[in-house]
Each structure stands twice: as structure tokens, then as C-alpha cells.
Amino acid sequence: MKRIFMQGSAVAVGLSLVALAGCGTSDSIEDNACLQSTPTGEIYDPGTPGEQGAPEIPTGFASKRVATAKSYMVVAANPLASKAGCEVLRKGGSAVDAAVAVQMVLNLVEPQSSGIGGGAFMLHYRAKDGSVTAYDGRETAPAAATENYLRWVSDDDRSTPKPNARASGRSIGTPGVLHMLDAAYRDAGRLTWKELFEPAIRIADEGFRVSPRMSSSIAASASGLARDPEARAYFLQPDGSAKPEGTQLKSPALAATFRTLASQGVGAFYDGTLSQDIIDEIADTNGGITPGVTTRADLAAYRSKKREAICTSYRNTYVVCGMPPPSSGGLAVAQALGILEHFDLAAHKPAALDADGGKPSAMGVHLVAEAERLAYADRDKYVADADFVPLPGGSPAMMLDPAYLQQRASLISTTASMGTAQPGDLGPVPLGVGAPVAERGTTQVTIVDRYGNVVSMTTTVESAFGSFHMTRGGYLLNNQLTDFSSAPVDAAGNPVANRVAAGKRPRSSMAPTLVFRRKPDGSRGDFVMATGSPGGATIIQYVTKTLVGVLDWGLDAQQATSMIDFGAANSINTNVGSEHPNVNLANGGSDDALISGLRALGHTVNTAAQSSGIATIVRRADDSGDDVYDGGADPRREGVALGNLMLFK
């Protein structure tokens, strides 16, 4: 038995190396793929079905060091998921292959955040031809949904859906992640579809130990989970308490579902043996729950979509690509960066640089937060599912016009915060601004394969454990439709862009992002970076700070990922995540240079702990001039970066 020390923790467990299925103990690079070498030379086991994986609590912070891979890497939010994806890459699978395997395992080990009952957005870079494809696997509202679908039970019964919109059947959109993954696999898969389900099937059959984060999440959602018989039996003890961390959890139901999908394909989910189970769950009225109106025809009609990624130049050095609507993430990040181009961010680098990203300067955070306020103001008014509500001018071009962004940048003062911003004047667009929507859950997967292909995928069931509705097939259904504005018009009677409509996709903030070198002619050059994060509407802030960290401040993948979470939506509050060890809350934060500096600029500083889940891969040349990949996994969650020839700086 060998002592294996978990990164970022004093916890140590004994485990034989032969327990690592698919990973050998020889010295060759390929045999030792999917293991990490720690600074002390110990082997870090990312977790087998009998181990908890790296420790993580919802608002905690466990420092991590940047990891380097020779030719392929995966960063995911749970060690078992990272390992499953890494093993696919080791076998010669593509980045898309690995994304399928990772998603299936996350369904088991991080069900509070994502699963096949939810949706996703994916950016895929194909190295062979330099193309970038945006895959939209966002859920859709049923054909019978009205604009008041979330607001009241019916036109005759104008009471709120029971027990609330989120936990009712009304919140459940037609799931899209499986259709999206299948579409991407048909374009870029290399291994057999059936192979990609093998890790998840094995874990579902053999069981895995509940991680600290999963147990804490169950405890926080116990009352919601208790309403559903399948969810209650799977997640809770007989007395109604959460299954504690370390519990060996198996899922025969999900193993059976995975076997069906592996052998029959996603058609079984949308128009086959698994579909009626989904419809029955959405129609459930157990305990007086208001049912949804989704039918088998809605499932059969669902299609993921390929869209054109939003790609913009940054400082004439990079091309940054993000998701288009119905996600607002790519457009908001692009706007924020386009505004920030007009300021010398490099002059405001973090001080006291360490493995955790150092201490951002007050002026650096001020400029980023002000740019984000302006981007959120436009987002809140103009952005929704563009298939239903077109962007001003009919494309992202008007909102990303350099002259427009320069004008927006001129609104930023270097001496005082604007507090809240007004949306820009983009012509006679008769839209109101909807009330804020409380987006929540989600997870991020970032992958590079040995062929140079890249995936950045943000995937979600929306709130923790989605709608709390669990099918007999062992997976939870999303509550994604609550990302719509429940009221279809504002106080002045103007229609809200993000109102409910039949077949419409709710607005998202997910922002999977790819970065490339910019060629002299403005086109995309070599791949530089991939990142993304969960975090609801705050995703835009997490991704922007990570991009600025790498591209403007020269941080490595882990430093930029770990760095203090900061930013602002369009409100008076500016976030500074107090979970970070470099934030000092003594004396109400007055002893902290960042907090006091922001207050001096008129910011109302929100020091609530943040729960990002950033996953970053950066390509660079090593000392010998060879290309390598640096990976950063968010220390606020339990994920790890895995690949071949793993080393720590």
C-alpha cells in the first residue's frame, strides 16, 4: 500500500496503485497518464469508485498548483469525471468523446449541477481545419406553454404553480444535452459511442463514495428532494437527512439508463423506450404539485442547434470566441473585453503574486467591474433567444461595434463607480427590462485532445438538483424554464425579450470560451486558451476575470482560475469573494487594500463567498520550445486537471 496525499489538503488515504483502472505503474508517459505527480513526488490519485476524491465544501478554498500535460488534458469538477475523460483521451479518443464520458460520470458524482435531464452549451475547435463550432443544447419550452406559463396555473386559476414555479413541473424544459452531445459526436467522435458510457456504467454499478460537496448540497436541498419518491430514496436517509459524505452510493437505475443509451442511442431518450418516463415525471401531481404540459411530441421534436460562435479581436493580439444567444455569456464577455481594450489593464496587475493569483488592485477590479456593468445593462434589455427576439440589427455586430464599445467605455470614470448602468441606445427597440432572474447551478468541462482539438462545455440542470423531479431512470430533470422572465411585460407594458414562448429557449449566462492568437489579417491563429465556469448570472464575471488574468496580467492557468473572484452585474454591488485566503475581512474589510480601495471609489462591496467552478487550459511553450498544456481547476470546488506527463510547478 502506498500513501497518497490529496492535493490541497492534509487528508491522506492508503490505496494500491493497481486500483486505478486503466492506469499502470510503469515509468512510461502513456502508462502513467491520468495520474498527477505532487510536489513531494507522491502520486495523486484522482479518485476511484471507493474514494471521495479531493476535499471540497461549497464556500471553501483549497489551494491548487498548476498542472502541466504533454499532449492532452481534461479539467472537470470531480476527480472521477476528470479521470473518465482522461482515460478516453489516453485511448486515442477525441475531445468530444471525452466530453461525453465526463458528462455521464458527472451525472452520478455531481447530480446537483448537471446531468442528462438538463442542457448545455459547447464550443468545439477542430485543429485540422481551424473551425470553431458552437453547439446549443439548451432546453426548450413545451409547445403548449404560454407567456404566463411560470406565473400562474392557468388563465382561469391565476395562482402560482405549486409548491413554487421551480419545484413544479412548469420549470422543466425539454432536455437538450444528450442531443447536443450526439450531434457533436457525429461530427468529431473517434471511439465507439458505446465505449463512452463504460466508465459511468462501471461507477453506477460498483458505487462511489459521496463527496463532501455532494453531501452538503443534498443537506441544503433535503426538503425539495423529499417531495419526490425516487429522489428521496436515492439521496436521503430513512429519517430524511442527507446521506453523509463517504456513503457508498450505487445507481442501478442510472446504470440501466446508460446501457440503453449506449446500445440504442439518444433516440431512446427522445422518442423511444426512455421517453415516457420523462413525460410521466413532468406530469406528476404527487402532493399537489402543479404539472408541466410537455408531451412526447415535444421530446420527439427537440433538436440541438449548431450556431456561429461570437469571435472578436482583443487588443489586436487575440481572438476570443464565445457562445451566441440564447446564451448571453459570449456576447457579454465580448462586450466587457471590447470596453476594457480602452484601458491599460496591464498597468494594474495583481500584487504579491502567489499560486492563488495574488492580490488584484482596486483600479484593476474597478475597471473590470464597470465594463461588466455596461455589458449586463445591454444583456438585460436586448438578449434572449434570438430565434424569437432578434438582437438589435439582427446580429451581434451592432452590440460589438468598436465605435459603440468605445462610446460605452467613455462612460467609465477612473475616480468613481457608476453604480448602475443604463443600456446603450441601439435604435428603436421596443423592449422592456425584465426583473432579475436567479440563475444558479451548473458545471464546466474543458478538454484538449492529442490531436489539438478543444472542447469548452458548460452544462447544467439549473438550480441545485434541478426541479427535484427524479425519473425512474435515475436522473434528475432540470428547472431551466425558470431562467425565463416570469412576467412577459415590464411595468410600462413593454414586452420583455426573455419572456416565455412555446419552443423558445430561456436566456442563459453560460460562457464557454476559446482564445486564439490573432493573425495579422485578423483571422484566428494558434489555440491559446479555453475556460468557462458555473455560477449562474455571475459566470460572466468569473470568465472575464480569468481571461483578464491570463491575457492582460500574465497569470498561469491555475493562478487566473484561483484568483479572487471579483466583478459586478448591473447593480450597486461589486463582488469580492471572501472565501479566498488573500481577502482580509478584519475590521469590516477596512484592513484589506482591495476592499478599502474599491470603497474609496464609491463601490458597495459584497464580500459574500463565491462558488465558481472555473476550468482552464492554457497552451504555452516549455523551456525546450515544445508546446505543453497548463491546467487550472477551481480551488472552490473538488475538480482536478488530468492528462499525460502531469507535473506541478
Coordinates of C-alpha atoms in Angstrom, one line a residue, residues 121 136 138-141 302-303 305 307 324-328 379 381-391 431 481 483-484 496-508:
F121 CA -23.5 24.8 -24.5
D136 CA -26.6 24.8 -28.5
R138 CA -30.3 24.5 -24.3
E139 CA -33.7 23.2 -23.2
T140 CA -36.9 24.4 -24.8
A141 CA -40.4 25.3 -23.5
Y302 CA -36.3 18.6 -29.9
R303 CA -33.2 19.5 -31.8
K305 CA -28.5 23.6 -32.9
R307 CA -24.7 28.2 -34.3
P324 CA -24.1 33.3 -29.1
P325 CA -27.7 33.7 -27.9
P326 CA -29.7 32.1 -26.3
S327 CA -26.7 32.4 -24.1
S328 CA -25.9 35.9 -23.1
R379 CA -27.7 42.0 -21.8
K381 CA -32.6 44.6 -22.2
Y382 CA -31.6 43.1 -25.5
V383 CA -30.5 39.5 -25.2
A384 CA -32.8 36.4 -25.3
D385 CA -33.3 33.5 -27.7
A386 CA -32.6 35.3 -31.0
D387 CA -34.7 32.9 -32.9
F388 CA -37.7 34.6 -31.2
V389 CA -36.4 38.1 -30.4
P390 CA -33.6 39.2 -32.7
L391 CA -30.7 41.2 -31.4
L431 CA -38.3 46.1 -25.3
L481 CA -37.5 27.3 -17.7
D483 CA -34.4 31.2 -16.4
F484 CA -37.2 32.9 -18.4
V496 CA -39.6 41.6 -22.1
A497 CA -37.2 39.9 -24.5
N498 CA -36.7 36.9 -22.3
R499 CA -40.4 36.1 -21.8
V500 CA -41.8 32.6 -22.2
A501 CA -42.9 31.3 -25.6
A502 CA -43.7 27.9 -27.0
G503 CA -40.5 26.2 -28.2
K504 CA -38.3 29.1 -27.0
R505 CA -35.0 28.6 -25.2
P506 CA -34.5 30.6 -21.9
R507 CA -31.7 33.1 -21.8
S508 CA -28.5 31.8 -20.2

